[in-house]
CSV table of C-alpha atoms in Angstrom, one decimal:
chain,number,residue,atom,x,y,z
A,1,MET,CA,85.8,116.5,104.4
A,2,THR,CA,89.0,116.4,106.2
A,3,ASP,CA,88.9,112.7,107.0
A,4,GLN,CA,90.7,111.8,103.8
A,5,PHE,CA,93.7,113.8,105.0
A,6,GLU,CA,93.9,112.2,108.5
A,7,LEU,CA,96.1,109.3,109.5
A,8,THR,CA,94.4,106.1,110.3
A,9,GLU,CA,94.3,104.7,113.9
A,10,ASP,CA,96.9,102.1,112.8
A,11,GLN,CA,99.2,104.8,111.3
A,12,LEU,CA,98.9,106.9,114.4
A,13,ALA,CA,99.8,103.9,116.5
A,14,ILE,CA,102.9,103.2,114.4
A,15,GLN,CA,103.9,106.9,114.5
A,16,ASP,CA,103.5,106.9,118.3
A,17,ALA,CA,105.6,103.8,118.7
A,18,ALA,CA,108.4,105.3,116.6
A,19,ARG,CA,108.2,108.6,118.5
A,20,LYS,CA,108.5,106.8,121.9
A,21,PHE,CA,111.4,104.7,120.6
A,22,THR,CA,113.1,107.9,119.5
A,23,ALA,CA,112.5,109.7,122.7
A,24,ASP,CA,113.9,106.8,124.8
A,25,ARG,CA,116.7,105.4,122.7
A,26,ILE,CA,117.8,108.0,120.1
A,27,THR,CA,117.3,111.6,121.2
A,28,PRO,CA,119.2,111.4,124.5
A,29,PHE,CA,122.3,109.9,122.9
A,30,ALA,CA,122.4,111.5,119.4
A,31,ALA,CA,124.7,114.4,120.2
A,32,GLU,CA,127.3,112.0,121.7
A,33,TRP,CA,127.1,109.7,118.7
A,34,ASP,CA,127.7,112.7,116.4
A,35,GLU,CA,130.6,114.2,118.5
A,36,LYS,CA,132.4,110.9,119.0
A,37,HIS,CA,131.5,109.3,115.7
A,38,ILE,CA,129.8,106.4,117.4
A,39,PHE,CA,128.0,103.9,115.2
A,40,PRO,CA,125.1,102.9,117.5
A,41,ARG,CA,124.7,99.3,116.3
A,42,ASP,CA,122.9,98.1,119.4
A,43,THR,CA,120.3,100.9,119.2
A,44,ILE,CA,119.8,100.2,115.5
A,45,LYS,CA,119.2,96.5,116.3
A,46,GLU,CA,116.7,97.5,118.9
A,47,ALA,CA,114.7,99.2,116.2
A,48,ALA,CA,114.3,95.7,114.6
A,49,ASP,CA,112.4,94.6,117.7
A,50,LEU,CA,109.6,97.0,116.6
A,51,GLY,CA,109.8,95.7,113.0
A,52,PHE,CA,111.6,98.8,111.8
A,53,ALA,CA,114.3,96.7,110.0
A,54,ALA,CA,111.7,95.2,107.6
A,55,ILE,CA,109.0,97.8,107.3
A,56,TYR,CA,107.9,96.8,103.8
A,57,VAL,CA,109.3,93.3,103.8
A,58,SER,CA,106.3,91.0,103.4
A,59,GLU,CA,104.8,89.2,106.5
A,60,GLU,CA,105.5,85.9,104.8
A,61,SER,CA,109.2,86.7,104.9
A,62,GLY,CA,109.1,87.9,108.5
A,63,GLY,CA,108.6,91.6,107.9
A,64,ILE,CA,105.7,93.8,109.0
A,65,GLY,CA,104.5,94.4,105.5
A,66,LEU,CA,103.6,98.1,105.8
A,67,GLY,CA,103.3,100.7,103.0
A,68,ARG,CA,105.4,103.6,102.1
A,69,LEU,CA,103.4,106.2,104.1
A,70,GLU,CA,103.9,104.1,107.3
A,71,ALA,CA,107.6,103.9,106.5
A,72,ALA,CA,107.8,107.7,106.1
A,73,LEU,CA,106.1,108.2,109.4
A,74,ILE,CA,108.7,106.0,111.1
A,75,MET,CA,111.6,107.7,109.4
A,76,GLU,CA,110.3,111.1,110.2
A,77,ALA,CA,109.8,110.2,113.8
A,78,MET,CA,113.3,108.8,114.2
A,79,ALA,CA,114.9,111.7,112.4
A,80,TYR,CA,113.5,114.0,115.1
A,81,GLY,CA,116.2,112.5,117.3
A,82,CYS,CA,118.9,111.8,114.7
A,83,PRO,CA,118.5,112.1,110.9
A,84,SER,CA,121.7,110.1,110.3
A,85,THR,CA,120.6,107.1,112.2
A,86,SER,CA,117.1,107.2,110.7
A,87,ALA,CA,118.5,107.4,107.2
A,88,PHE,CA,120.8,104.4,108.0
A,89,ILE,CA,117.9,102.3,108.9
A,90,SER,CA,116.1,103.4,105.7
A,91,ILE,CA,119.0,102.1,103.6
A,92,HIS,CA,118.9,98.7,105.3
A,93,ASN,CA,115.1,98.6,104.6
A,94,MET,CA,115.7,99.3,100.9
A,95,ALA,CA,118.2,96.4,100.6
A,96,ALA,CA,115.9,94.0,102.5
A,97,TRP,CA,112.9,95.0,100.4
A,98,MET,CA,114.8,94.4,97.2
A,99,ILE,CA,115.8,90.9,98.2
A,100,ASP,CA,112.2,90.1,99.4
A,101,THR,CA,110.5,91.6,96.3
A,102,PHE,CA,112.8,90.3,93.5
A,103,GLY,CA,114.9,87.5,95.0
A,104,SER,CA,114.4,83.8,94.6
A,105,ASP,CA,112.9,81.7,97.5
A,106,ASP,CA,116.4,80.4,98.1
A,107,LEU,CA,117.9,83.8,98.4
A,108,LYS,CA,115.2,85.1,100.6
A,109,GLY,CA,115.5,82.1,102.8
A,110,ARG,CA,119.3,82.5,103.2
A,111,TYR,CA,119.3,86.3,103.9
A,112,LEU,CA,116.0,87.7,105.1
A,113,PRO,CA,115.8,86.0,108.6
A,114,ASP,CA,118.9,87.7,109.7
A,115,LEU,CA,118.1,91.0,108.0
A,116,VAL,CA,114.6,91.2,109.5
A,117,THR,CA,116.1,90.9,113.0
A,118,MET,CA,119.2,93.0,112.1
A,119,ASP,CA,121.4,90.2,113.3
A,120,LYS,CA,122.9,91.2,109.9
A,121,ILE,CA,122.7,94.7,108.5
A,122,ALA,CA,122.7,95.5,104.8
A,123,SER,CA,124.2,98.2,102.7
A,124,TYR,CA,123.0,99.3,99.2
A,125,CYS,CA,125.8,99.7,96.6
A,126,LEU,CA,125.0,101.7,93.5
A,127,THR,CA,127.2,104.9,93.3
A,128,GLU,CA,130.7,104.6,92.0
A,129,PRO,CA,133.6,107.1,91.9
A,130,GLY,CA,132.8,107.8,88.2
A,131,SER,CA,129.0,107.4,88.2
A,132,GLY,CA,126.9,109.4,90.6
A,133,SER,CA,123.9,111.0,89.0
A,134,ASP,CA,124.6,109.0,85.8
A,135,ALA,CA,124.0,105.7,87.6
A,136,ALA,CA,123.5,103.7,84.4
A,137,ALA,CA,127.2,104.4,83.5
A,138,LEU,CA,128.5,102.2,86.4
A,139,LYS,CA,131.6,100.2,85.6
A,140,THR,CA,131.8,97.5,88.3
A,141,LYS,CA,132.1,94.4,86.2
A,142,ALA,CA,130.7,90.9,86.9
A,143,VAL,CA,131.9,88.2,84.5
A,144,LEU,CA,130.3,84.8,84.5
A,145,ASP,CA,132.6,81.9,85.4
A,146,GLY,CA,130.8,78.7,85.9
A,147,ASP,CA,128.4,79.1,88.8
A,148,HIS,CA,130.0,82.3,90.0
A,149,TYR,CA,130.4,85.9,88.9
A,150,VAL,CA,133.9,87.3,89.1
A,151,VAL,CA,133.5,90.9,90.3
A,152,ASN,CA,135.9,93.8,89.9
A,153,GLY,CA,135.4,97.5,90.6
A,154,SER,CA,134.5,99.8,93.4
A,155,LYS,CA,131.5,101.5,95.0
A,156,GLN,CA,131.6,105.0,96.5
A,157,PHE,CA,129.9,106.7,99.5
A,158,ILE,CA,128.5,103.4,100.8
A,159,SER,CA,126.7,103.8,104.2
A,160,GLY,CA,127.8,101.0,106.5
A,161,ALA,CA,130.7,100.0,104.4
A,162,GLY,CA,133.1,97.8,106.5
A,163,ALA,CA,130.6,97.6,109.4
A,164,ASN,CA,127.7,96.0,107.7
A,165,ASP,CA,127.4,92.3,106.8
A,166,VAL,CA,125.5,92.2,103.5
A,167,TYR,CA,125.9,94.4,100.4
A,168,VAL,CA,123.2,94.6,97.7
A,169,THR,CA,125.3,95.6,94.8
A,170,MET,CA,124.6,96.8,91.2
A,171,VAL,CA,127.1,95.4,88.7
A,172,ARG,CA,127.5,95.3,85.0
A,173,THR,CA,127.0,91.8,83.5
A,174,GLY,CA,126.2,92.9,80.0
A,175,GLU,CA,126.1,95.8,77.5
A,176,ASP,CA,126.7,99.4,78.3
A,177,GLY,CA,123.7,101.4,79.8
A,178,ALA,CA,120.8,100.4,82.0
A,179,LYS,CA,120.0,97.1,80.3
A,180,GLY,CA,123.4,95.6,81.2
A,181,ILE,CA,123.1,96.0,84.9
A,182,SER,CA,122.3,93.2,87.4
A,183,CYS,CA,122.0,93.0,91.1
A,184,LEU,CA,124.1,90.7,93.4
A,185,VAL,CA,124.0,90.1,97.1
A,186,VAL,CA,127.5,90.0,98.5
A,187,ASP,CA,128.7,88.9,101.9
A,188,LYS,CA,131.2,91.0,103.8
A,189,ASP,CA,133.7,88.2,104.3
A,190,THR,CA,133.8,87.2,100.6
A,191,PRO,CA,137.5,86.9,99.5
A,192,GLY,CA,138.4,89.8,97.3
A,193,VAL,CA,136.0,92.2,99.0
A,194,SER,CA,137.6,95.0,101.0
A,195,PHE,CA,136.8,98.5,102.2
A,196,GLY,CA,138.3,101.9,102.0
A,197,ALA,CA,139.0,104.3,104.9
A,198,ASN,CA,136.0,105.9,106.6
A,199,GLU,CA,135.2,109.2,104.9
A,200,LYS,CA,135.6,112.4,106.9
A,201,LYS,CA,132.1,113.9,106.4
A,202,LEU,CA,130.4,117.2,107.2
A,203,GLY,CA,127.6,115.3,108.9
A,204,TRP,CA,126.0,111.8,109.3
A,205,HIS,CA,128.7,111.1,111.9
A,206,SER,CA,126.7,108.3,113.5
A,207,GLN,CA,127.3,106.0,110.6
A,208,PRO,CA,130.4,104.9,108.7
A,209,THR,CA,130.8,105.7,105.0
A,210,ALA,CA,133.5,104.2,102.8
A,211,GLN,CA,134.3,102.6,99.5
A,212,VAL,CA,133.5,99.0,98.8
A,213,ILE,CA,136.2,97.4,96.6
A,214,PHE,CA,135.9,94.2,94.6
A,215,ASP,CA,139.1,92.5,93.4
A,216,ASN,CA,138.3,89.2,91.6
A,217,ALA,CA,135.5,88.6,94.2
A,218,ARG,CA,133.6,85.4,93.4
A,219,ILE,CA,129.9,85.7,94.0
A,220,PRO,CA,127.6,82.8,93.4
A,221,VAL,CA,125.1,83.1,90.6
A,222,ALA,CA,122.5,81.9,93.2
A,223,ASN,CA,123.1,85.4,94.9
A,224,ARG,CA,121.8,87.2,91.9
A,225,VAL,CA,118.5,89.1,92.5
A,226,GLY,CA,116.2,88.5,89.6
A,227,ALA,CA,117.4,88.0,86.1
A,228,GLU,CA,120.4,89.4,84.4
A,229,GLY,CA,119.8,92.9,83.2
A,230,ASP,CA,117.0,93.7,85.7
A,231,GLY,CA,119.3,95.4,88.2
A,232,PHE,CA,118.7,99.0,87.0
A,233,ARG,CA,115.0,98.6,87.1
A,234,PHE,CA,115.2,97.4,90.7
A,235,ALA,CA,117.5,100.2,91.6
A,236,MET,CA,115.1,102.9,90.2
A,237,MET,CA,112.1,101.3,92.0
A,238,GLY,CA,114.1,101.2,95.2
A,239,LEU,CA,114.9,104.9,94.8
A,240,ASP,CA,111.3,105.9,94.7
A,241,GLY,CA,111.0,104.7,98.3
A,242,GLY,CA,114.4,105.9,99.3
A,243,ARG,CA,113.6,109.4,98.1
A,244,LEU,CA,110.4,109.4,100.3
A,245,ASN,CA,112.4,108.2,103.3
A,246,ILE,CA,115.2,110.8,103.0
A,247,GLY,CA,112.5,113.4,102.5
A,248,ALA,CA,110.8,112.2,105.7
A,249,CYS,CA,114.2,112.4,107.5
A,250,SER,CA,114.3,116.1,106.5
A,251,LEU,CA,110.8,116.6,107.8
A,252,GLY,CA,111.7,115.1,111.1
A,253,GLY,CA,114.9,117.1,111.5
A,254,ALA,CA,113.1,120.3,110.4
A,255,GLN,CA,110.3,119.6,112.9
A,256,ARG,CA,112.8,119.2,115.7
A,257,CYS,CA,114.6,122.5,114.9
A,258,LEU,CA,111.3,124.3,114.6
A,259,ASP,CA,110.2,123.1,118.0
A,260,GLU,CA,113.6,124.1,119.4
A,261,ALA,CA,113.3,127.5,117.8
A,262,VAL,CA,109.9,128.1,119.3
A,263,ALA,CA,111.0,127.2,122.7
A,264,TYR,CA,114.2,129.3,122.5
A,265,THR,CA,112.5,132.4,121.2
A,266,ASN,CA,110.0,132.2,123.9
A,267,ASP,CA,112.8,132.0,126.5
A,268,ARG,CA,115.4,134.4,125.1
A,269,LYS,CA,115.0,138.1,125.9
A,270,GLN,CA,116.5,141.1,124.1
A,271,PHE,CA,115.6,144.8,124.3
A,272,GLY,CA,113.5,144.0,127.4
A,273,LYS,CA,111.1,141.4,125.9
A,274,ARG,CA,111.1,137.9,124.6
A,275,ILE,CA,112.3,137.7,121.0
A,276,SER,CA,109.2,135.7,120.1
A,277,GLU,CA,107.3,139.0,120.6
A,278,PHE,CA,109.1,140.7,117.7
A,279,GLN,CA,107.1,140.6,114.5
A,280,ASN,CA,110.1,139.5,112.5
A,281,THR,CA,110.5,136.4,114.6
A,282,GLN,CA,106.8,135.6,114.3
A,283,PHE,CA,107.0,135.9,110.5
A,284,MET,CA,110.0,133.6,110.4
A,285,LEU,CA,108.4,131.0,112.6
A,286,ALA,CA,105.1,131.2,110.6
A,287,ASP,CA,106.9,130.6,107.3
A,288,MET,CA,108.9,127.8,108.7
A,289,ALA,CA,105.8,126.0,110.0
A,290,THR,CA,103.9,126.6,106.7
A,291,ASP,CA,106.8,125.3,104.5
A,292,LEU,CA,107.1,122.3,106.7
A,293,GLU,CA,103.4,121.4,106.5
A,294,ALA,CA,103.3,121.9,102.7
A,295,ALA,CA,106.3,119.6,102.3
A,296,ARG,CA,104.8,117.0,104.6
A,297,ALA,CA,101.5,117.0,102.7
A,298,LEU,CA,103.2,116.4,99.4
A,299,LEU,CA,105.4,113.7,100.8
A,300,TYR,CA,102.5,111.8,102.4
A,301,LEU,CA,100.6,112.0,99.0
A,302,ALA,CA,103.7,110.8,97.1
A,303,ALA,CA,104.1,107.9,99.6
A,304,ALA,CA,100.5,106.9,99.0
A,305,LYS,CA,101.1,106.9,95.3
A,306,VAL,CA,104.2,104.7,95.6
A,307,SER,CA,102.3,102.2,97.8
A,308,ALA,CA,99.5,102.1,95.2
A,309,ASN,CA,101.9,101.8,92.3
A,310,ALA,CA,100.3,104.8,90.7
A,311,PRO,CA,101.4,105.7,87.1
A,312,ASP,CA,102.8,109.0,88.4
A,313,LYS,CA,104.5,107.7,91.5
A,314,THR,CA,108.1,108.4,90.3
A,315,LYS,CA,107.2,112.0,89.5
A,316,PHE,CA,105.6,112.6,92.8
A,317,ALA,CA,108.4,110.9,94.7
A,318,ALA,CA,110.9,113.2,93.0
A,319,MET,CA,108.7,116.3,93.7
A,320,ALA,CA,108.3,115.3,97.3
A,321,LYS,CA,112.0,114.6,97.8
A,322,ARG,CA,113.1,117.9,96.3
A,323,LEU,CA,110.6,120.0,98.3
A,324,ALA,CA,111.1,118.2,101.6
A,325,THR,CA,114.9,118.3,101.5
A,326,ASP,CA,115.1,121.9,100.3
A,327,SER,CA,112.5,123.1,102.7
A,328,GLY,CA,114.0,121.0,105.6
A,329,SER,CA,117.4,122.6,105.1
A,330,LYS,CA,116.0,126.1,104.9
A,331,ILE,CA,113.9,125.6,108.1
A,332,VAL,CA,116.9,124.3,110.0
A,333,ASN,CA,119.0,127.2,108.7
A,334,ASP,CA,116.3,129.7,109.8
A,335,ALA,CA,116.2,128.0,113.2
A,336,LEU,CA,120.0,128.5,113.5
A,337,GLN,CA,119.5,132.1,112.6
A,338,LEU,CA,116.9,132.6,115.4
A,339,PHE,CA,119.3,131.0,117.9
A,340,GLY,CA,122.0,133.5,116.8
A,341,GLY,CA,125.5,132.7,118.0
A,342,TYR,CA,124.2,129.9,120.3
A,343,GLY,CA,122.9,128.0,117.2
A,344,TYR,CA,126.5,127.8,116.0
A,345,LEU,CA,127.5,125.9,119.1
A,346,GLN,CA,127.6,122.2,119.6
A,347,ASP,CA,125.9,122.8,123.0
A,348,TYR,CA,122.7,123.1,121.1
A,349,PRO,CA,121.3,120.6,118.6
A,350,ILE,CA,120.7,123.0,115.7
A,351,GLU,CA,124.1,122.9,114.1
A,352,ARG,CA,124.1,119.0,114.1
A,353,PHE,CA,120.8,119.0,112.2
A,354,TRP,CA,122.1,121.7,109.8
A,355,ARG,CA,125.1,119.4,109.0
A,356,ASP,CA,123.0,116.2,108.8
A,357,LEU,CA,120.3,117.6,106.5
A,358,ARG,CA,122.7,119.2,104.1
A,359,VAL,CA,123.4,115.9,102.3
A,360,HIS,CA,119.8,115.1,101.8
A,361,SER,CA,119.6,117.3,98.7
A,362,ILE,CA,122.5,115.3,97.2
A,363,LEU,CA,121.8,111.6,97.9
A,364,GLU,CA,119.1,109.4,96.5
A,365,GLY,CA,119.4,111.6,93.4
A,366,THR,CA,120.4,115.2,93.6
A,367,ASN,CA,117.7,117.8,93.7
A,368,GLN,CA,118.7,118.9,90.3
A,369,VAL,CA,118.1,115.4,89.0
A,370,MET,CA,114.7,115.5,90.8
A,371,ARG,CA,113.8,118.5,88.7
A,372,MET,CA,114.9,116.7,85.6
A,373,ILE,CA,112.7,113.7,86.5
A,374,VAL,CA,109.6,115.9,87.1
A,375,ALA,CA,110.1,117.9,83.9
A,376,ARG,CA,110.6,114.7,81.8
A,377,GLU,CA,107.4,113.1,83.2
A,378,MET,CA,105.5,116.4,82.5
A,379,LEU,CA,106.7,116.6,78.9
A,380,ARG,CA,105.8,113.0,78.2
A,381,GLN,CA,102.1,113.9,78.7
């Protein structure tokens, strides 16, 4: 009866490989990356050696061709060491997947070999200064001029901006609204492309975040992904997977903090006994573990639905993202409370996870927008 809820042998092997990579190459260094704002490009590239730069890029294109559940397992495992770094790798995967799934053979041939190996790293550019949740209102304009588009505008909060090599960018080529949006692949060294200063963020210190600015940048028509007007559809399909991955990053971070809290409360003594012996502590830990498993179960189900292209995949991806990120942040906050004053110190990892997970309820669609999506899908029935 329980077999249907168990991971397969292949999935367990993938999870184990990601956990070992995290334990060896991420966890021991994550605190320093955070404190010194180090972008660990070499470590990120090492993940590509395991196929983690092209998780759902097809095998024909050089990827490992896995599903969304396997991707979630990888992101969750890496986030146990550093949610910021895991999320960064997720974004690269979304960009590579978009090129592989919707790009021409020429486009795939020019970009995917370097993206699969992470000899080049990709950013995804949708959000703008004036269009966050209302993504279909984006203003970055691409005007056709011969065999090029002339692009003007800017993108906001772009992970990897200025450091990455390739920018999968949503632009307006037509009418207002979703139907006028197209997708272009832009090289970092394109004349007219520049970058703003690195944002000073609460968390996610292991990756740079900045504006991408287009000033009469000429992008070849051959770099368009799919047909004109298809960009918004691609973006929304990408976000289904992105929401699963960011939810998985919250699961990984929450699991780490729960494990740290169990160990700490078993060691820390007050009033003559370990604080884990107090009923209040036990109740908190029990609720943290229950909420984590509930969020994990929903996220894994949603991932299976996205892989299967189920009719309700978008609703379940939104549900899972909302629950996993809200629950993850609460679990980490409760872990910090159990640590007391020590949880507030950078000597312990809890405060870093508290900062890193806070943004998860904002990006890939705010959790308020997730509720809107779920309600909309329910009311359509």
